[in-house]
Amino acid sequence: MVNPYIPYPVRIDEIKTETEDKSLKTFKFVFLNPEDEEKFAYRAGQFAELSIPGLGEIPIGIASSPVEKGFVKFTIFKTGKVTSYLHSMKEGDIMGIRGPLGNWYPWDLLEGKNVVIIGGGFAFTTLRSSIIYMLDPENRKKFKDIHVIYGARSPGMLLYKEELEQWAARDDLNMHITVDGTDDPEWKHHTGFVPTITEQEAPAGTEDTYAIVCGPPVMIKFTQPVLDKLGYTDDRIIMSLENRMKCGIGMCGRCNIGKEFVCKDGPVFTLRQLNQTPKEY
Amino acid sequence: MKVIKIDKNEWASGLEKLRSAYELIGPVKEKFYHAFQSLESGQQPDMDYINTRVSPKYVIYPQSELILECSLNENDEDYKIYKEPEKEYTPKAILGIRPCDADSFSLVRRNFDTEEYKDPYWLRAYASTTFVGLACDQPCPTCFCSSAGSGPYSDNNLDILLADNGDHYLARVLTEKGKKLASAAGWSQEAGDEADQQIEQKKQEAESAIQSSVKTDKLASQSLLDLYDATNAIWEKEAFSCINCGTCTFVCPTCWCFDVQDEVAGKKGYRIRNWDSCMYPLFTMHASGHNPRGTKVDRLRQRFMHKLKYYVDKYENGIQCTGCGRCVQLCPVNIDIRRICNMLNSYDPESCTCEVTAS
């Protein structure tokens, strides 16, 4: 019997501070046992439990992409007990990861379709995973137009800045970067909230266009009416939820929204599915 | 099915024989109440008990259980690498478990034994346990097992069912595990042709002695969101007196929610799982402070919707309750699952009413 509670041991290979306020760091992990990397085969949109022995576990979306080999990456916001400790850890330290957990963005369904990715703040992690996956030379041809709308409070709060610039320079991806405000006269991207930029830049919600939305509740609240207006039906709006979790495998009982578990039946749901569940997230 | 007759003195001597092969667990009176306990040598279970305050779920699923451990000594090769602790799953027998409590394990199993994931701790403990049930002849006023998918003589999830027949037990041996235990105890006397009929008659008497019931026939066809949204009609009124003490969840044989905590002692790290309760605000509180079930109305609704609607819809196998009545007996403010179940069953969103009135 496979014990689903045992984490794979990993070593912190690299730590990168992402944002100017230092509240977000990206951790690159390498598996101590190479065979564990194969067992950890994941799809973009899944998450894992990061485990610090003696301290606890936290569920975090996987920021690296299945097409990136040899490591896994997570971008972590310093907020609670485990994440604060994690921010004090060093390269070379040993910890654990358990997963991959949950479902993923519906890649089979999205083949042959236009995809609009709408992200805000530090919820951009599994969206990074998705973009890298779709831009992979093997995969890019599977999708039609790709739009990415990504916003943060200020330029210094954007994640993955170098990659964002590389994506902005590509001609097979429509990149719309925005910030709430900036006093940088050199800023060459948008200024304004994500819902506003979505209204200006997102394509119309045709039958073969899907939106993936991931961000803070306030962004989701104001983006949804914009998508409605653009013609996106609730089965073409895909969202990723988070709730407090412990086990990550649908057993401990706390992350449910109605009869669905965010950890096992989600975290990815269509808006149509969410419209049929209690709003307990 | 084989029925055997166990004289009560043979019962006592048989238990002594079982001790070499099984850890025996049975009802014991502790001050004012009964509890399931490991029986010491020579100690007999008190088979005249009505029911225990806390259910025997802890035998399979301890209130606090070590699930992983690791070294925190930097010089050790497996420093900070969590491993499964070595545990022995020696055979256990729960003696005199009531049919409602035994049945609860088959309900809970649906949570711990799924297609994708298996909880090894629960499943190993379950596999190593033999369930020797004691049919109920004196149900409590709070018992409603017969309308909750169980019954005073239900043999769901039992290996042996005992019926008390004065100076002896009539025992239905139901499974291979049951046969093994009976033969290890030396209980083999055939009960005779009339035994089945005797049990049947006792069963009917017991069933007719049960005074309360729940209606569940319409739960599956009710709209989940309609029931959830019955805030004014049901949830606010029911939650008004609730103090979120969590007693209902701790005494319930079918409540399985747990928390996972890490602890450090000396140079070792331990990961432990503990029973948790949906009645507590921390259960769902995000690290950001946001809480999806931030009010007691939310939390009370979660408990009853889980048992009476989410579970019904998810497994299509009845309610997540066996009618043991503990939560009804022990709730300090008299919240009654029978009343809530009947309200949900008959709820009509058009008129915002149900046949039963919220108290």
Coordinates of C-alpha atoms in Angstrom, one line a residue, chain B residues 27-334:
Chain B
P27 CA -17.1 -1.8 27.3
V28 CA -16.1 -1.1 30.9
K29 CA -17.8 1.2 33.4
E30 CA -15.7 4.2 34.3
K31 CA -17.2 6.3 37.1
F32 CA -20.6 7.1 35.7
Y33 CA -20.2 6.1 32.1
H34 CA -19.1 3.2 29.9
A35 CA -16.1 3.4 27.6
F36 CA -14.4 0.9 25.3
Q37 CA -11.1 -0.1 26.9
S38 CA -8.4 -2.6 26.5
L39 CA -9.3 -5.5 28.8
E40 CA -6.6 -6.6 31.3
S41 CA -6.1 -10.2 32.1
G42 CA -9.1 -11.6 33.9
Q43 CA -11.2 -8.5 33.2
Q44 CA -14.5 -9.1 31.6
P45 CA -16.4 -6.7 29.4
D46 CA -19.6 -5.3 30.9
M47 CA -22.1 -6.7 28.5
D48 CA -25.0 -5.1 30.3
Y49 CA -24.1 -1.7 29.2
I50 CA -26.4 0.4 27.1
N51 CA -23.9 2.4 25.0
T52 CA -20.6 4.3 25.6
R53 CA -20.3 8.0 25.6
V54 CA -17.5 8.1 23.1
S55 CA -17.8 5.7 20.2
P56 CA -15.2 2.9 19.6
K57 CA -14.0 4.7 16.5
Y58 CA -10.7 5.3 18.3
V59 CA -9.8 1.6 18.1
I60 CA -9.3 2.0 14.3
Y61 CA -8.7 5.7 14.3
P62 CA -7.0 7.0 17.4
Q63 CA -7.7 10.5 18.6
S64 CA -4.0 11.3 18.2
E65 CA -1.9 9.1 16.0
L66 CA 1.8 9.3 14.9
I67 CA 1.9 9.1 11.2
L68 CA 5.5 10.0 10.3
E69 CA 8.8 10.5 12.2
C70 CA 12.3 11.7 11.3
S71 CA 15.7 12.4 12.7
L72 CA 16.6 16.0 13.4
N73 CA 20.2 15.1 14.1
E74 CA 22.4 16.6 11.4
N75 CA 24.8 13.7 11.6
D76 CA 22.2 11.1 10.8
E77 CA 22.0 9.9 7.2
D78 CA 18.3 10.3 7.1
Y79 CA 18.3 13.8 8.7
K80 CA 15.0 15.5 8.1
I81 CA 13.6 12.7 6.0
Y82 CA 10.2 11.7 7.1
K83 CA 9.4 8.0 7.3
E84 CA 6.6 5.8 8.4
P85 CA 7.1 4.8 12.1
E86 CA 7.3 1.1 12.8
K87 CA 4.0 0.0 14.1
E88 CA 2.5 -3.3 15.0
Y89 CA -1.0 -4.1 14.0
T90 CA -1.6 -7.0 16.3
P91 CA -5.0 -8.6 16.0
K92 CA -7.7 -6.9 18.1
A93 CA -11.2 -7.9 18.9
I94 CA -13.9 -5.3 19.8
L95 CA -16.3 -7.2 22.0
G96 CA -19.9 -6.1 22.5
I97 CA -19.8 -3.3 20.0
R98 CA -23.3 -2.1 19.2
P99 CA -24.5 -2.6 15.6
C100 CA -24.8 1.2 15.0
D101 CA -21.2 1.7 16.0
A102 CA -20.0 -1.3 13.9
D103 CA -21.8 0.0 10.9
S104 CA -20.1 3.4 11.3
F105 CA -16.9 1.8 10.1
S106 CA -18.3 0.9 6.8
L107 CA -19.5 4.5 6.3
V108 CA -16.1 6.0 7.4
R109 CA -14.3 3.5 5.1
R110 CA -15.6 5.3 2.1
N111 CA -13.5 8.3 3.1
F112 CA -10.2 6.5 3.9
D113 CA -10.3 3.8 1.2
T114 CA -10.7 5.5 -2.2
E115 CA -9.7 4.6 -5.7
E116 CA -6.9 7.2 -5.8
Y117 CA -5.6 7.2 -2.2
K118 CA -5.6 4.7 0.7
D119 CA -5.0 5.7 4.2
P120 CA -2.7 3.0 5.4
Y121 CA -3.1 3.6 9.1
W122 CA -6.9 3.3 9.1
L123 CA -6.9 0.4 6.7
R124 CA -4.3 -1.7 8.5
A125 CA -6.0 -1.1 11.9
Y126 CA -9.4 -2.0 10.4
A127 CA -8.0 -5.2 8.7
S128 CA -6.5 -6.4 12.0
T129 CA -9.7 -6.0 14.0
T130 CA -12.5 -8.5 14.5
F131 CA -15.9 -7.0 15.3
V132 CA -18.0 -9.0 17.8
G133 CA -21.3 -7.2 18.0
L134 CA -24.0 -7.2 20.7
A135 CA -27.5 -6.8 19.4
C136 CA -29.6 -4.1 21.2
D137 CA -32.6 -5.2 23.2
Q138 CA -33.0 -2.0 25.1
P139 CA -32.7 1.0 22.8
C140 CA -32.5 4.5 24.2
P141 CA -35.1 7.1 23.5
T142 CA -32.5 8.9 21.4
C143 CA -31.8 5.8 19.2
F144 CA -32.9 6.0 15.6
C145 CA -30.7 3.4 14.0
S146 CA -33.5 1.5 12.1
S147 CA -34.3 4.6 10.0
A148 CA -30.6 5.5 9.5
G149 CA -29.6 2.5 7.6
S150 CA -28.6 0.4 10.6
G151 CA -30.8 -1.4 13.2
P152 CA -30.6 -3.0 16.7
Y153 CA -29.9 -6.4 15.1
S154 CA -28.1 -5.1 12.0
D155 CA -25.0 -7.2 11.1
N156 CA -23.4 -4.6 8.8
N157 CA -19.7 -4.7 9.2
L158 CA -19.8 -7.3 12.0
D159 CA -17.9 -10.6 12.1
I160 CA -20.1 -12.1 14.8
L161 CA -23.5 -10.9 16.1
L162 CA -24.4 -11.9 19.6
A163 CA -28.0 -11.9 20.8
D164 CA -28.4 -12.0 24.6
N165 CA -30.7 -14.9 25.4
G166 CA -30.7 -15.1 29.3
D167 CA -28.0 -17.5 30.4
H168 CA -26.4 -17.7 26.9
Y169 CA -25.7 -15.8 23.7
L170 CA -27.0 -16.9 20.4
A171 CA -24.2 -16.0 18.0
R172 CA -24.4 -15.5 14.3
V173 CA -20.9 -16.1 12.9
L174 CA -20.9 -14.0 9.8
T175 CA -17.4 -14.0 8.3
E176 CA -14.1 -15.9 8.1
K177 CA -12.7 -13.5 10.7
G178 CA -15.6 -14.4 12.9
K179 CA -15.1 -18.1 12.4
K180 CA -11.5 -17.8 13.3
L181 CA -12.3 -16.0 16.6
A182 CA -15.1 -18.4 17.6
S183 CA -12.9 -21.4 17.0
A184 CA -10.0 -19.8 18.9
A185 CA -12.4 -19.2 21.8
G186 CA -13.7 -22.8 21.6
W187 CA -17.2 -21.7 20.9
S188 CA -18.7 -24.4 18.7
Q189 CA -21.9 -25.6 20.2
E190 CA -24.6 -25.7 17.5
A191 CA -27.6 -23.7 18.6
G192 CA -30.3 -25.8 17.1
D193 CA -33.0 -25.3 14.6
E194 CA -35.1 -22.8 16.5
A195 CA -32.2 -20.3 17.0
D196 CA -32.7 -18.4 13.8
Q197 CA -36.4 -17.9 14.6
Q198 CA -35.5 -16.8 18.2
I199 CA -33.1 -14.2 16.9
E200 CA -35.7 -13.0 14.4
Q201 CA -38.3 -12.6 17.1
K202 CA -35.9 -10.7 19.4
K203 CA -35.0 -8.5 16.4
Q204 CA -38.6 -7.6 15.8
E205 CA -39.2 -6.8 19.5
A206 CA -36.1 -4.6 19.5
E207 CA -37.1 -2.8 16.3
S208 CA -40.5 -2.1 17.7
A209 CA -39.0 -0.7 20.9
I210 CA -37.2 2.0 18.9
Q211 CA -39.2 5.2 19.5
S212 CA -37.7 7.7 17.2
S213 CA -36.8 7.9 13.5
V214 CA -35.7 10.2 10.8
K215 CA -37.1 10.6 7.3
T216 CA -34.4 10.5 4.6
D217 CA -36.4 9.5 1.5
K218 CA -36.3 12.9 -0.2
L219 CA -32.8 14.0 0.8
A220 CA -31.2 12.8 -2.5
S221 CA -33.6 14.6 -4.7
Q222 CA -33.5 17.9 -2.8
S223 CA -31.4 20.6 -4.4
L224 CA -28.1 21.0 -2.6
L225 CA -28.0 24.7 -3.1
D226 CA -31.7 25.1 -1.9
L227 CA -30.8 23.3 1.3
Y228 CA -27.6 25.3 1.7
D229 CA -29.5 28.5 1.1
A230 CA -32.2 27.8 3.7
T231 CA -30.4 30.2 6.0
N232 CA -33.4 31.9 7.4
A233 CA -35.7 28.9 7.4
I234 CA -33.3 26.5 9.1
W235 CA -29.7 27.4 9.7
E236 CA -29.8 30.6 11.6
K237 CA -32.5 29.3 14.0
E238 CA -30.6 26.0 14.6
A239 CA -27.3 27.7 15.0
F240 CA -28.7 30.4 17.4
S241 CA -28.0 28.2 20.5
C242 CA -24.9 26.4 19.2
I243 CA -21.8 27.2 21.2
N244 CA -19.5 25.4 18.7
C245 CA -18.2 23.2 21.5
G246 CA -17.6 20.3 19.1
T247 CA -19.0 17.6 21.4
C248 CA -21.2 16.3 18.6
T249 CA -18.2 15.7 16.3
F250 CA -16.0 14.1 19.0
V251 CA -18.6 11.6 20.2
C252 CA -19.9 10.8 16.7
P253 CA -18.8 7.4 15.3
T254 CA -18.9 8.7 11.7
C255 CA -17.1 12.0 12.1
W256 CA -13.6 11.5 10.6
C257 CA -12.1 15.0 10.1
F258 CA -8.5 15.4 11.2
D259 CA -5.8 17.9 11.6
V260 CA -2.1 17.3 11.0
Q261 CA 0.5 18.8 13.3
D262 CA 4.3 18.5 13.6
E263 CA 6.0 18.3 16.9
V264 CA 9.7 18.2 18.0
A265 CA 11.0 16.2 21.0
G266 CA 14.7 16.1 21.5
K267 CA 16.4 15.4 18.2
K268 CA 13.3 13.9 16.5
G269 CA 10.5 15.3 14.5
Y270 CA 7.0 13.8 14.6
R271 CA 4.0 14.3 12.3
I272 CA 0.8 13.5 14.2
R273 CA -2.8 13.5 13.1
N274 CA -5.5 14.5 15.6
W275 CA -9.2 14.4 15.4
D276 CA -10.5 17.8 14.4
S277 CA -13.9 19.4 14.2
C278 CA -15.8 21.5 11.6
M279 CA -17.3 23.4 14.6
Y280 CA -14.0 25.3 15.2
P281 CA -13.2 28.5 13.3
L282 CA -9.5 27.5 12.9
F283 CA -10.6 24.4 10.9
T284 CA -11.0 26.4 7.7
M285 CA -9.1 29.7 8.5
H286 CA -6.6 30.6 5.8
A287 CA -3.2 32.0 6.7
S288 CA -4.3 35.3 5.4
G289 CA -7.1 35.5 8.0
H290 CA -9.8 34.9 5.5
N291 CA -12.3 32.2 6.7
P292 CA -14.7 30.6 4.3
R293 CA -16.8 29.3 7.2
G294 CA -16.3 32.3 9.5
T295 CA -19.6 32.2 11.4
K296 CA -21.2 29.5 13.6
V297 CA -24.1 29.4 11.1
D298 CA -21.6 28.4 8.4
R299 CA -20.1 25.8 10.7
L300 CA -23.3 24.2 11.9
R301 CA -24.6 24.1 8.4
Q302 CA -21.4 22.3 7.3
R303 CA -21.8 19.6 9.9
F304 CA -25.4 18.8 9.0
M305 CA -25.1 19.3 5.3
H306 CA -22.1 17.0 5.2
K307 CA -23.9 14.2 7.0
L308 CA -27.3 14.6 5.4
K309 CA -26.7 16.0 1.9
Y310 CA -23.0 16.1 0.7
Y311 CA -22.4 12.5 1.8
V312 CA -25.8 11.3 0.4
D313 CA -24.9 12.9 -3.0
K314 CA -21.3 11.8 -3.1
Y315 CA -21.7 8.1 -2.3
E316 CA -25.3 7.5 -3.0
N317 CA -25.5 5.2 0.0
G318 CA -27.6 6.9 2.5
I319 CA -26.8 9.4 5.2
Q320 CA -23.5 9.7 7.1
C321 CA -25.1 8.7 10.4
T322 CA -26.0 5.4 12.0
G323 CA -28.6 6.8 14.4
C324 CA -26.5 6.1 17.6
G325 CA -28.1 9.2 19.2
R326 CA -24.9 10.3 21.0
C327 CA -25.0 13.8 19.6
V328 CA -28.6 14.2 20.6
Q329 CA -27.9 13.0 24.1
L330 CA -24.8 15.1 24.7
C331 CA -25.4 18.4 22.9
P332 CA -25.4 21.0 25.7
V333 CA -28.0 23.1 23.9
N334 CA -30.3 20.3 22.6

